[in-house]
Coordinates of C-alpha atoms in Angstrom, one line a residue:
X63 CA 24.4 56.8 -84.8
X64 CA 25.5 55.4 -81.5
X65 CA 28.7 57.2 -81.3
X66 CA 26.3 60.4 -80.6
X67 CA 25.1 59.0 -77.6
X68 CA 28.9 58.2 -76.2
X69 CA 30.1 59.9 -72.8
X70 CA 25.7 59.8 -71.6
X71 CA 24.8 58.2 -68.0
X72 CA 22.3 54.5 -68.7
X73 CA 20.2 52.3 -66.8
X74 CA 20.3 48.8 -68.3
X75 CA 17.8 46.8 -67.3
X76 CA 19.0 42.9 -68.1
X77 CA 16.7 41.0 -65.8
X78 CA 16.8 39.5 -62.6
X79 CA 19.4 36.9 -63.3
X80 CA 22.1 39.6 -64.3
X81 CA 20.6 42.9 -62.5
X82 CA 20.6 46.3 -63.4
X83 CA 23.6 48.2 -64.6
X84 CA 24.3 51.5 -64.5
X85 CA 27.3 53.4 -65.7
X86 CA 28.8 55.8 -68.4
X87 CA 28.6 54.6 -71.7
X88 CA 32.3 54.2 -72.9
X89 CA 31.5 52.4 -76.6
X90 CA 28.9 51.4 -78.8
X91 CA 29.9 48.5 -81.5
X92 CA 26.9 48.4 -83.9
X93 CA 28.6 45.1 -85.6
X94 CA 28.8 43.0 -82.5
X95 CA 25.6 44.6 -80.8
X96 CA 27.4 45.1 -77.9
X97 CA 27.9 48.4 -75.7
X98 CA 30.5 49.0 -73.3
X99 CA 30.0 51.0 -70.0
X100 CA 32.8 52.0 -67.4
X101 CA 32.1 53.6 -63.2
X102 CA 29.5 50.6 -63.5
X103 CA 27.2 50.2 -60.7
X104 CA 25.6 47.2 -60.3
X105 CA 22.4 46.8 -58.4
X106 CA 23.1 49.5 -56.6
X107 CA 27.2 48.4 -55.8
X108 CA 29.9 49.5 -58.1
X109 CA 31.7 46.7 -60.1
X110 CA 35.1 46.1 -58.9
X111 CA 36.2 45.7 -62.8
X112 CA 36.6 49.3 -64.6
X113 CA 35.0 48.2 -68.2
X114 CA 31.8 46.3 -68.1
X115 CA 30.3 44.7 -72.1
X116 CA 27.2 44.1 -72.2
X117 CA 25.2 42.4 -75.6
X118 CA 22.2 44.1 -76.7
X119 CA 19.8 40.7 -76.2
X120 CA 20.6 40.4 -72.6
X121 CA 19.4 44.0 -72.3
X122 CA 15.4 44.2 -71.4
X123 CA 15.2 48.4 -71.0
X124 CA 17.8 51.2 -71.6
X125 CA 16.9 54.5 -69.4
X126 CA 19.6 57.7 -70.6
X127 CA 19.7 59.4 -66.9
X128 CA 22.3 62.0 -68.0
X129 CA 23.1 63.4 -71.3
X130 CA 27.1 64.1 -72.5
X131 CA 26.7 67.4 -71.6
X132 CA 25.0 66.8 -68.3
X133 CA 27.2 63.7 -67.4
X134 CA 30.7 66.4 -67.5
X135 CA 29.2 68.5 -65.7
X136 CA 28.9 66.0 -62.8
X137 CA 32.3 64.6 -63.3
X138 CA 34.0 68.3 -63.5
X139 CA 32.3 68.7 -60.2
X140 CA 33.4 65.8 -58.8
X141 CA 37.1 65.7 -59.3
X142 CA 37.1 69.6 -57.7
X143 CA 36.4 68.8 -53.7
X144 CA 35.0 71.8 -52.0
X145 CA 36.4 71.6 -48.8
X146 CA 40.4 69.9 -47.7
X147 CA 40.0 67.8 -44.8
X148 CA 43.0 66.2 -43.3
X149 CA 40.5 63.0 -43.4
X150 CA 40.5 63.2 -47.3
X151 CA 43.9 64.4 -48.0
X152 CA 44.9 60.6 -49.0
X153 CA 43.2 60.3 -52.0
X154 CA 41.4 57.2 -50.8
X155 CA 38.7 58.8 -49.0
X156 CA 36.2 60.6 -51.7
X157 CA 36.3 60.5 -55.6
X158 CA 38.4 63.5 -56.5
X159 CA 41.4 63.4 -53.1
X160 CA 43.4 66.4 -52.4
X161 CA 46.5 67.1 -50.2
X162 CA 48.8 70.1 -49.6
X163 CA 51.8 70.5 -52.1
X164 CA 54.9 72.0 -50.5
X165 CA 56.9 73.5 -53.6
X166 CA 59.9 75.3 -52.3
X167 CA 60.7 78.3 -54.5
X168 CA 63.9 79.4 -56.2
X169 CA 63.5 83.0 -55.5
X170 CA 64.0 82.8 -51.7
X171 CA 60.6 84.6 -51.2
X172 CA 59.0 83.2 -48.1
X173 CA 59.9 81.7 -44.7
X174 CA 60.7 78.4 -43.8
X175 CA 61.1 76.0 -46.5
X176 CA 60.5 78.6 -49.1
X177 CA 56.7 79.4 -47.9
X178 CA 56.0 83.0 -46.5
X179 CA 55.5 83.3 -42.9
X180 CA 51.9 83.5 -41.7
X181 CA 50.2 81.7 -39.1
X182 CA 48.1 78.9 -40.3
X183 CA 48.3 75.0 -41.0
X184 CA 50.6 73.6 -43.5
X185 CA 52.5 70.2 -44.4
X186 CA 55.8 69.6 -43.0
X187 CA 57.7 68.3 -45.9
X188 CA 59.8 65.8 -44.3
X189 CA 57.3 64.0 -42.4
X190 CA 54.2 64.2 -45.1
X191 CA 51.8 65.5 -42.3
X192 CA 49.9 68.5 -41.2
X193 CA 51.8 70.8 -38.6
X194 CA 50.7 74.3 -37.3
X195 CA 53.5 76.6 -37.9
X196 CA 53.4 80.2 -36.1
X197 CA 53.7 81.8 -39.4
X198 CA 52.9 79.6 -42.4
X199 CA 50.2 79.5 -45.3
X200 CA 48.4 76.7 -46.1
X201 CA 49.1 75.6 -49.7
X202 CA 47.2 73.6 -51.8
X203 CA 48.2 73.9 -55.1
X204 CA 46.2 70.9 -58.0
X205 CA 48.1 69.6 -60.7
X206 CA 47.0 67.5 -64.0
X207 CA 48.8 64.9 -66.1
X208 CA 49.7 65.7 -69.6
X209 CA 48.1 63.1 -71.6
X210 CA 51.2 62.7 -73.5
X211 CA 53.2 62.0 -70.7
X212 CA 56.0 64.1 -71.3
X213 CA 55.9 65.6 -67.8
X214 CA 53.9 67.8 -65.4
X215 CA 53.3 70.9 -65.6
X216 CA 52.2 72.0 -62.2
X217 CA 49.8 75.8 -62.6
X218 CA 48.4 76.6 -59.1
X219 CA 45.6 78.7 -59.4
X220 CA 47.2 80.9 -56.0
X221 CA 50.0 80.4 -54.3
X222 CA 50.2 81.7 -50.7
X223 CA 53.2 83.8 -51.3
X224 CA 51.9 85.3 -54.5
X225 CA 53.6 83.0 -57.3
X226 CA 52.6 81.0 -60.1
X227 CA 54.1 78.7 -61.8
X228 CA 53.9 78.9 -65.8
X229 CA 56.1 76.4 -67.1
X230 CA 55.5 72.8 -68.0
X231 CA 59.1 71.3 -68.2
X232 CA 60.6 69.2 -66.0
X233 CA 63.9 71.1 -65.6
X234 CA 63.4 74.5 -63.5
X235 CA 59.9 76.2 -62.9
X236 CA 59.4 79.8 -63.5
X237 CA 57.1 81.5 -60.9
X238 CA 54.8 84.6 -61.9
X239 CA 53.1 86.4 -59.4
X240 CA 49.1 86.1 -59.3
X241 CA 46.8 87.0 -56.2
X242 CA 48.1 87.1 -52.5
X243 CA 46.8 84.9 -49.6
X244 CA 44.8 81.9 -51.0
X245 CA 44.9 78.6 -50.9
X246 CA 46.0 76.4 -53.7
X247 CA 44.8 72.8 -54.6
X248 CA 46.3 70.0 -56.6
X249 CA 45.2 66.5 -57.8
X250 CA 48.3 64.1 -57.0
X251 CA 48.4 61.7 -59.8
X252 CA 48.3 57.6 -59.3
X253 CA 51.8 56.5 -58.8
X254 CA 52.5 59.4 -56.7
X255 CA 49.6 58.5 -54.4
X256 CA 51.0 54.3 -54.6
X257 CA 54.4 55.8 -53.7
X258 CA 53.8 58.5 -50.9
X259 CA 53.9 56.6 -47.2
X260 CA 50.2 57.1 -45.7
X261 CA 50.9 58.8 -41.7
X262 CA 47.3 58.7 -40.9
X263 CA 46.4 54.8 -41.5
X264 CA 44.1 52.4 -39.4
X265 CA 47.5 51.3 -38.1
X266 CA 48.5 54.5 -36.5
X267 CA 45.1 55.3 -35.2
X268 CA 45.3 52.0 -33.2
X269 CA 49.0 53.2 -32.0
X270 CA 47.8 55.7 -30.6
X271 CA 44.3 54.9 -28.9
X272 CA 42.9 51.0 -28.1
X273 CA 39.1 52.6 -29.1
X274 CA 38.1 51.9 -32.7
X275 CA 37.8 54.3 -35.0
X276 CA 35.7 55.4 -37.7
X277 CA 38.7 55.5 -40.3
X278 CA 39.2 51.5 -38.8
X279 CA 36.0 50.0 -39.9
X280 CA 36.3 51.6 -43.2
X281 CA 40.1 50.3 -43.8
X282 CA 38.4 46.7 -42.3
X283 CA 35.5 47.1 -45.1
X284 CA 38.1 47.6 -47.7
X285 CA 40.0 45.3 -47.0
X286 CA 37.3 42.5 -47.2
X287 CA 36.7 41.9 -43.5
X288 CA 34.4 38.5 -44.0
X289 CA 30.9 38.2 -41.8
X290 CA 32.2 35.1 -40.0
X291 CA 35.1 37.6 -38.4
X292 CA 32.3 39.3 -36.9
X293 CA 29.6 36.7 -36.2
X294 CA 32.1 34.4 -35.1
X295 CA 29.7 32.0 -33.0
X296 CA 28.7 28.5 -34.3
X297 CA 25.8 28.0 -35.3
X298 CA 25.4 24.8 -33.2
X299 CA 25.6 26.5 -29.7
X300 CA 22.9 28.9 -30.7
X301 CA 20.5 26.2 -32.1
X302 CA 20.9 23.9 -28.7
X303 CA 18.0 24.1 -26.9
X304 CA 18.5 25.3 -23.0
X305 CA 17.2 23.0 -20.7
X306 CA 15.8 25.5 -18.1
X307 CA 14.5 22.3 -16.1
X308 CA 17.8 20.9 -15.2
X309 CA 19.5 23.9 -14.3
X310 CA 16.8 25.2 -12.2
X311 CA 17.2 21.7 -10.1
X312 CA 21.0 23.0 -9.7
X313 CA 19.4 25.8 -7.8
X314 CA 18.9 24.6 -3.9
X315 CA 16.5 27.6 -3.1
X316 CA 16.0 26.7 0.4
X317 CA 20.3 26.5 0.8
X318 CA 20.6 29.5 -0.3
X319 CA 17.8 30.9 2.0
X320 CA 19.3 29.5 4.8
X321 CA 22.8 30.5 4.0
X322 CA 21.4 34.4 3.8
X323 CA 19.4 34.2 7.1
X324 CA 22.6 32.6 8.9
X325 CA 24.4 35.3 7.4
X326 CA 22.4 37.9 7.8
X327 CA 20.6 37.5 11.3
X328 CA 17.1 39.5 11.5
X329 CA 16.5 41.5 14.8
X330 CA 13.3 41.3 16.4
X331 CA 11.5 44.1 17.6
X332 CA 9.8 43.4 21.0
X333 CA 7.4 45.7 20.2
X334 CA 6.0 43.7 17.1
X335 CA 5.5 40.8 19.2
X336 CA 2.9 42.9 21.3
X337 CA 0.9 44.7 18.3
X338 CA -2.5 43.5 17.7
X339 CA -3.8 40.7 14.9
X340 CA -5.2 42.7 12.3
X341 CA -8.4 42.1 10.5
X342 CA -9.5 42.1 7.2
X343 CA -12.9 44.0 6.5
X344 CA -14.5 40.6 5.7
X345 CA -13.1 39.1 8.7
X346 CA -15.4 38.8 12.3
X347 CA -13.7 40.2 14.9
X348 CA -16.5 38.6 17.6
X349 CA -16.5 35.3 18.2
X350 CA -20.2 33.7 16.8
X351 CA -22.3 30.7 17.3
X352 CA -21.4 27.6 15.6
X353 CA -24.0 27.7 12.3
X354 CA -26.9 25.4 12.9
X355 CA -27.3 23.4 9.5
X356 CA -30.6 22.1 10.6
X357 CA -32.7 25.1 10.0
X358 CA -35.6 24.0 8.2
X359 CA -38.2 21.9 10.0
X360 CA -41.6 20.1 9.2
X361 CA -44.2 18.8 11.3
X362 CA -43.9 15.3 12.5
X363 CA -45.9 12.6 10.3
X364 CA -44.8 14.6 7.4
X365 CA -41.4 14.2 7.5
X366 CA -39.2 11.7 5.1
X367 CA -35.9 10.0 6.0
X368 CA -34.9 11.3 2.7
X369 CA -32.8 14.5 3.0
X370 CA -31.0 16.9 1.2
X371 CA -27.7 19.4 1.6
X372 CA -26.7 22.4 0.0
X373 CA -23.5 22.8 -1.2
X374 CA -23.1 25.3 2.0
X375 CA -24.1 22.2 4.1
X376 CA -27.6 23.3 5.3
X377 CA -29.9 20.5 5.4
X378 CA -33.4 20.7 3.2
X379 CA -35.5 17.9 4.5
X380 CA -38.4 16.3 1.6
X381 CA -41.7 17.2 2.3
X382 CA -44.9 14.9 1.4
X383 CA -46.7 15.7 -1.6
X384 CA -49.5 16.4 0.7
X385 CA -48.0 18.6 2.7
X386 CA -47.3 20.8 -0.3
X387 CA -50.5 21.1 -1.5
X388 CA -51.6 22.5 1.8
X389 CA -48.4 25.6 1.5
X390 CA -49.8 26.2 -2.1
X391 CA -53.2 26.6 -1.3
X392 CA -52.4 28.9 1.5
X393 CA -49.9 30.8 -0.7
X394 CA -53.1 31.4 -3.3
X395 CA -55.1 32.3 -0.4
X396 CA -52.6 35.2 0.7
X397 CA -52.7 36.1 -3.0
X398 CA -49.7 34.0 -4.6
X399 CA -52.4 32.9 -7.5
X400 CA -51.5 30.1 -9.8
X401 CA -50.2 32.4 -12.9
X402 CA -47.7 34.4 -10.0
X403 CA -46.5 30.7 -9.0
X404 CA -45.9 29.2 -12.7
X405 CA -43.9 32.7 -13.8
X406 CA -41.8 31.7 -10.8
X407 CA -41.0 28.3 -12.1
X408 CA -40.6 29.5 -16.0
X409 CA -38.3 32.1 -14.6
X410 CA -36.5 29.9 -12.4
X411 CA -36.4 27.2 -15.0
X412 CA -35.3 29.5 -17.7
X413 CA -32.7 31.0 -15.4
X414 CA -31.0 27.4 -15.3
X415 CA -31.5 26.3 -18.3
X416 CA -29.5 29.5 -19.5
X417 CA -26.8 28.3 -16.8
X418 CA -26.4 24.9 -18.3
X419 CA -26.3 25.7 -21.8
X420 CA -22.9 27.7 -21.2
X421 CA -23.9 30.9 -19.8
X422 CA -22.3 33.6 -21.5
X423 CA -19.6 31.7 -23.2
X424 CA -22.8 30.0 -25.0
X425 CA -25.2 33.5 -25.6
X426 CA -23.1 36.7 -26.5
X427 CA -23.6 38.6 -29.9
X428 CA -20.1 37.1 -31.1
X429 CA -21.3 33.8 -30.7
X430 CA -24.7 34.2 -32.6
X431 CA -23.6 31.4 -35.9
X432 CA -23.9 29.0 -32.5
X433 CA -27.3 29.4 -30.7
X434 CA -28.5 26.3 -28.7
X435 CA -31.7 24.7 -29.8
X436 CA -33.7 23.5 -26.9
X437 CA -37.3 21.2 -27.0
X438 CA -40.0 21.8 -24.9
X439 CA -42.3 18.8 -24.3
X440 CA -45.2 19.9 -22.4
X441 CA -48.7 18.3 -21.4
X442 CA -52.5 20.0 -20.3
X443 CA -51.7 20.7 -16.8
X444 CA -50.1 23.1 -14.8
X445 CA -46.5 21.2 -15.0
X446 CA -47.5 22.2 -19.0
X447 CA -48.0 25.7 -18.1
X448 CA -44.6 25.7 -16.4
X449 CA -43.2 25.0 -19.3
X450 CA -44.5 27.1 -21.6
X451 CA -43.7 29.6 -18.7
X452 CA -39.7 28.3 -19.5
X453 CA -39.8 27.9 -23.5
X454 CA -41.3 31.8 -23.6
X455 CA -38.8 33.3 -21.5
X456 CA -36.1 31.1 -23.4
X457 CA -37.3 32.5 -26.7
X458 CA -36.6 35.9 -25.4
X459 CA -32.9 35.2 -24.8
X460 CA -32.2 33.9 -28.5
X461 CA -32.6 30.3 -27.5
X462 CA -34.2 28.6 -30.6
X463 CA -37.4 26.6 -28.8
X464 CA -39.5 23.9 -30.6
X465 CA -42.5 23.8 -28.1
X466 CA -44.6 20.8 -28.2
X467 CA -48.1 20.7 -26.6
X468 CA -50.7 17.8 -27.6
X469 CA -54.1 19.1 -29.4
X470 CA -56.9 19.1 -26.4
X471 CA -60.3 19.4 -26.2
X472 CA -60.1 21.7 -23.0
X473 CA -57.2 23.0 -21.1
X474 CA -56.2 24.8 -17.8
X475 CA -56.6 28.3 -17.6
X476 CA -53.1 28.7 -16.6
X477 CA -52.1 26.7 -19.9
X478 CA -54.5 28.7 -22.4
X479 CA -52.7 32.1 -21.0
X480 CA -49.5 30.9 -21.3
X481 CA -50.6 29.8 -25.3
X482 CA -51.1 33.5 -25.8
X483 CA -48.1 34.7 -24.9
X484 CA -46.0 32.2 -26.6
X485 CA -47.6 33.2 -29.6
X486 CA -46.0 37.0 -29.4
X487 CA -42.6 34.9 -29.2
X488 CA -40.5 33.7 -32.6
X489 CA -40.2 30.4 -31.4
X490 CA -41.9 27.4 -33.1
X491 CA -45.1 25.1 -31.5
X492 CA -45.9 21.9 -32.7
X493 CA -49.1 19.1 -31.9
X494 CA -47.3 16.4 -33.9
X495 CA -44.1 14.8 -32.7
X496 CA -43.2 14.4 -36.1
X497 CA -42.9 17.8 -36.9
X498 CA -40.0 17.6 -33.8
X499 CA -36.6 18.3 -35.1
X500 CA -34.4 15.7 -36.5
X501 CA -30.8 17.6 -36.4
X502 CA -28.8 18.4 -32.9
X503 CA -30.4 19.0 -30.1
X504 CA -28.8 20.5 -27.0
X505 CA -31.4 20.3 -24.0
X506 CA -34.4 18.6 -23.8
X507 CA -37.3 19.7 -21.1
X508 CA -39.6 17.6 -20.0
X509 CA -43.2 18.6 -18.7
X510 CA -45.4 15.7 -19.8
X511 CA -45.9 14.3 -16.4
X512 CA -48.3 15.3 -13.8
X513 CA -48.5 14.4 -10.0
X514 CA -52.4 13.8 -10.7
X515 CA -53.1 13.1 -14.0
X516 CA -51.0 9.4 -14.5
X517 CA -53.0 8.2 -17.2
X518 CA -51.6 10.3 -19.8
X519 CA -49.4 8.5 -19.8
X520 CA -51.0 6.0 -21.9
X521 CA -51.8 8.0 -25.2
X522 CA -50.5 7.8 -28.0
X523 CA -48.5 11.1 -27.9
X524 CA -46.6 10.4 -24.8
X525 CA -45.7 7.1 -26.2
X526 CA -44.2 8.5 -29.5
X527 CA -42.5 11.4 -27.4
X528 CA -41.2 9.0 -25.0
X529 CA -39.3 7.2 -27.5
X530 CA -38.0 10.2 -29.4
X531 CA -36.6 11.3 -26.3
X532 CA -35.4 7.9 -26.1
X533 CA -33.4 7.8 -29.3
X534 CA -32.3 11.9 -29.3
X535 CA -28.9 11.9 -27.2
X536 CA -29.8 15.3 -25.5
X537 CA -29.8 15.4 -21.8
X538 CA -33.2 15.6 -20.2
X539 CA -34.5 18.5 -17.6
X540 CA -37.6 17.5 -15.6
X541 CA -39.7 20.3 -14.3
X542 CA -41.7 19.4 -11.1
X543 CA -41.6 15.3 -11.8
X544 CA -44.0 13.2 -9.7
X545 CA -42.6 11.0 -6.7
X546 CA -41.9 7.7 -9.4
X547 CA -40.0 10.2 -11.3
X548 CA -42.2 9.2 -14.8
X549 CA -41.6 7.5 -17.9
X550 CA -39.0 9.4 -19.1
X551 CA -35.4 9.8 -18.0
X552 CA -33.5 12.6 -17.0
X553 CA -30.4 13.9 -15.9
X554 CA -31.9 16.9 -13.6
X555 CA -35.0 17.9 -12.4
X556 CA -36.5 20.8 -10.5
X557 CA -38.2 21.1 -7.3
X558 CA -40.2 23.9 -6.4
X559 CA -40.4 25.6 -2.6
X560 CA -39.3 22.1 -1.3
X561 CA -37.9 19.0 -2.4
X562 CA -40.5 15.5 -2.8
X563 CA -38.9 12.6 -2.0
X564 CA -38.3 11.4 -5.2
X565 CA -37.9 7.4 -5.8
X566 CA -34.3 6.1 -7.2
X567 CA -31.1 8.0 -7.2
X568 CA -31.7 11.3 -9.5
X569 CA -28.5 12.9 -11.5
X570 CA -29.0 15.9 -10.1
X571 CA -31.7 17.8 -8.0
X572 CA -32.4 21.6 -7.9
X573 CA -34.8 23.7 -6.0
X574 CA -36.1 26.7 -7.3
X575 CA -37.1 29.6 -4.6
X576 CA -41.3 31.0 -5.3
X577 CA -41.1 33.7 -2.9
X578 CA -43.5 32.5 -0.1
X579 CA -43.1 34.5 3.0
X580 CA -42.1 32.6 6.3
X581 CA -45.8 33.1 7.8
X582 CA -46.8 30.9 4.6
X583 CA -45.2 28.1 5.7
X584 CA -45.7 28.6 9.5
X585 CA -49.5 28.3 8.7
X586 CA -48.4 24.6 7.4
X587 CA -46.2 23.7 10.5
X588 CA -43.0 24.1 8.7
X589 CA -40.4 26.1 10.4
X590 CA -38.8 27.8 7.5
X591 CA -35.4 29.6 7.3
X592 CA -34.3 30.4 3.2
X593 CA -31.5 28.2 2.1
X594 CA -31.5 29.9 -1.0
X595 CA -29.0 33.1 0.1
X596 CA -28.2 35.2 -2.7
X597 CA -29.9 32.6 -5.8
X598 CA -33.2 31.7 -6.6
X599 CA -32.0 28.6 -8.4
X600 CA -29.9 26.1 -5.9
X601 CA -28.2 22.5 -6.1
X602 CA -29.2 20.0 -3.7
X603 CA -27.0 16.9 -2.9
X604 CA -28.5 13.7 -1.2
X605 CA -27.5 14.0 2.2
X606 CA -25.8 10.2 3.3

């Protein structure tokens, strides 16, 4: 049974320890369970041996790829080359070599060396090589062994002169003539390819030109050039690590300057000398004033020896608490009404807040699994309203806001507005400081504490918040805190219009801009030149 399938092209599959074979299958022994392939390929490289066994349990999958009859039809087309190239002519270069036979002949037919005289390229028989005669064919008669091994028997298909050879003996060759002016091809057998000295080797190649070759690298592939003769480095010098500090101390930069200035002398133009500084657009060409830092100024018997500077160095002096009630009641007068000044703080306040919290590395849309959670502490008063002003305008930038406001009989009208617009917002309002969250907070804003209204401090509600705020770990923002700065401590607080003089030394003090025109504060005595520039919201620094 297998002997039907002898002479077909397999794929033997026998895992990934001994790869995948593929070959011509040579024998099939049904007793042993063994098969026997020969032109093996082995994972894709042909075995060096020319018989390969393999045992039928070490085979996983047999493919047939070729059948007997489709297999010789691939070998008879293999051991007949198409084209003779010099290149090929060895033997050693492609399955199925050829080179040109010079056979002289007896009957004197011909030119030189027996061959007829015809202009072509043919093989000079003394030196084995390809010359270009000015009158000789090119000859390439094929020849096969007998399989008894008797002798040759050499049958060109054409020879050049019109003479084929019919007899099979080794002593004398009878030539019969056959079709004038082709070529004729032989296969030279084994031995006489071991035998026959090779003219175009590696060797001669190099003789003859110090480039490399193509032929070279092949010869060096055969002959089982190793990687190391290539990759010759060690390993050690490319694993060292360079140390780029040292050598760049080796490098005296200002030497080296030196040596190509010295060397190298630079001519100086007279005329650059003479040509005008050039400006920048940003640059004043006119010589100014000196800045005067003092530019603010209140009426004597208001003033406080407590100061402040802006980080640009102008000086905001503190103003009495009296003295700003006068500008605020003026500003209403001229039509800045309380619910126009308290947006103004909740903007302002919000605006900072915003700042402090990170800005936009804190509030983008890829940072939304991370919003900052703010409290609001707020009392019945306008300081209240101020910060329901804030926690609203938070709310509407993504901030989550837990606003607390103690349950009153009556309220402010500024403070009851404020209520309703909260309510359009998504944050959350509380009366109960229990209700106050218990996880991480990041920012705590205080407006429980009122310039006139000191004795609420003494309910119950600002105790309990005072001590939450106490025990939470979140920094503190005071809005608008009196002149004793309150019960509660904070690390910034905000001013509004001008600074109080606040008691103690405060973290940090900002002043938040409400818009009042200059005439405002001229109506008070105060000579008034904006500090703010280009912000609403500033830092102020205690001036020493």
């Amino acid at each position: 049974m297998g002997s039907d399938f002898i002479g077909c092209i397999v794929s033997l599959d026998c895992g990934e320890t001994l790869g995948t074979y593929q070959g011509q299958l040579k024998s099939v022994n049904n007793k042993a369970q063994t098969l026997t392939i020969f032109k093996a390929y082995r994972n894709g490289l042909k075995c060096e041996v020319q018989n390969i066994t393999l045992n039928a349990s070490d085979i996983k999958e047999l493919k047939i790829l070729q059948s007997p009859t489709e297999a010789a039809v691939i070998v008879s087309k293999e051991a007949t080359p198409s084209k003779l190239s010099p290149e090929n002519s060895d033997g050693e270069g492609c399955p199925s070599p050829v080179k040109v036979c010079e056979l002289p002949f007896a009957n004197g037919h011909g030119g030189q060396n027996g061959y007829s005289q015809r202009p072509g390229l043919a093989r000079d028989v003394n030196s084995n090589c390809y010359k270009n005669y000015n009158g000789g064919d090119r000859y390439s008669p094929r020849f096969s062994q007998q399989a008894n091994g008797a002798g040759q028997r050499h049958s060109p298909n054409v020879l050049g002169n019109g003479y084929a050879s019919t007899n099979g003996q080794t002593g004398g060759q009878r030539y019969t003539p056959t079709n004038e002016g082709r070529n004729v091809r032989f296969t030279p057998t084994k031995e006489e390819s071991q035998m026959r000295p090779r003219r175009n080797s590696a060797s001669d190649v190099r003789k003859k030109s110090t480039t490399p070759k193509k032929i070279e690298f092949r010869n060096n592939k055969k002959q089982g050039m190793s990687r190391e003769d290539c990759f010759s480095c060690p390993s050690d010098s490319v694993l060292q690590e360079f140390d780029f500090e040292s050598n760049l101390a080796l490098f005296d930069k200002k030497a080296v300057f030196e040596e190509i200035e010295n060397t190298h002398p630079r001519a100086v133009n007279p005329a650059e000398s003479k040509k005008p500084l050039k400006y920048r657009c940003d640059e004043n060409v006119l010589a100014s004033e000196p800045v005067v830092l003092q530019q603010i100024k209140v009426p004597m018997g208001h003033s406080n020896a407590k100061q402040f500077v802006t980080d640009e160095g102008l000086v905001v002096p503190s103003i009495s608490y009296d003295l700003r009630c006068r500008l605020f009641a003026t500003a209403e007068k001229h039509g800045f009404k309380t619910d126009r000044q308290v947006e103004m703080v909740g903007r302002s306040a919000s605006e900072m807040v915003l700042q402090l919290l990170g800005g936009s590395n804190r509030l983008n849309p890829k940072n939304g699994h991370q919003l900052p959670t703010v409290v609001v502490l707020c009392g019945p008063h306008i300081q209240g309203a101020q910060g329901v002003s804030c926690a609203r305008q938070l709310s509407n930038h993504n901030v989550k806001v837990h606003l607390f406001v103690p349950s009153c009989v009556q309220m402010i009208r500024a403070m009851e507005d404020e209520l309703s617009l909260f309510a359009l917002c998504d944050a959350k309002r509380t009366s109960s400081p229990t209700d106050l969250p218990v996880g991480s907070i990041d920012m705590i804003i205080n407006a429980m504490d009122s310039h006139e209204h000191t004795s609420l401090r003494d309910q119950a509600w600002y105790k309990l918040l005072e001590c939450w705020s106490g025990q939470n770990r979140a920094p503190v923002l005071a809005l608008d805190p009196p002149v004793n700065c309150g019960n509660v401590a904070f690390k910034w607080c905000l001013s509004i219009s001008l600074p109080l003089p606040l008691l103690g030394n405060c973290a940090q003090v900002y002043l938040c801009d409400l818009g009042f025109p200059k005439k405002v504060f001229n109506e008070v005595g105060i000579r008034y030149i904006s500090p703010f520039s280009h912000k609403f919201v500033i830092p102020l620094h205690i001036r020493q």
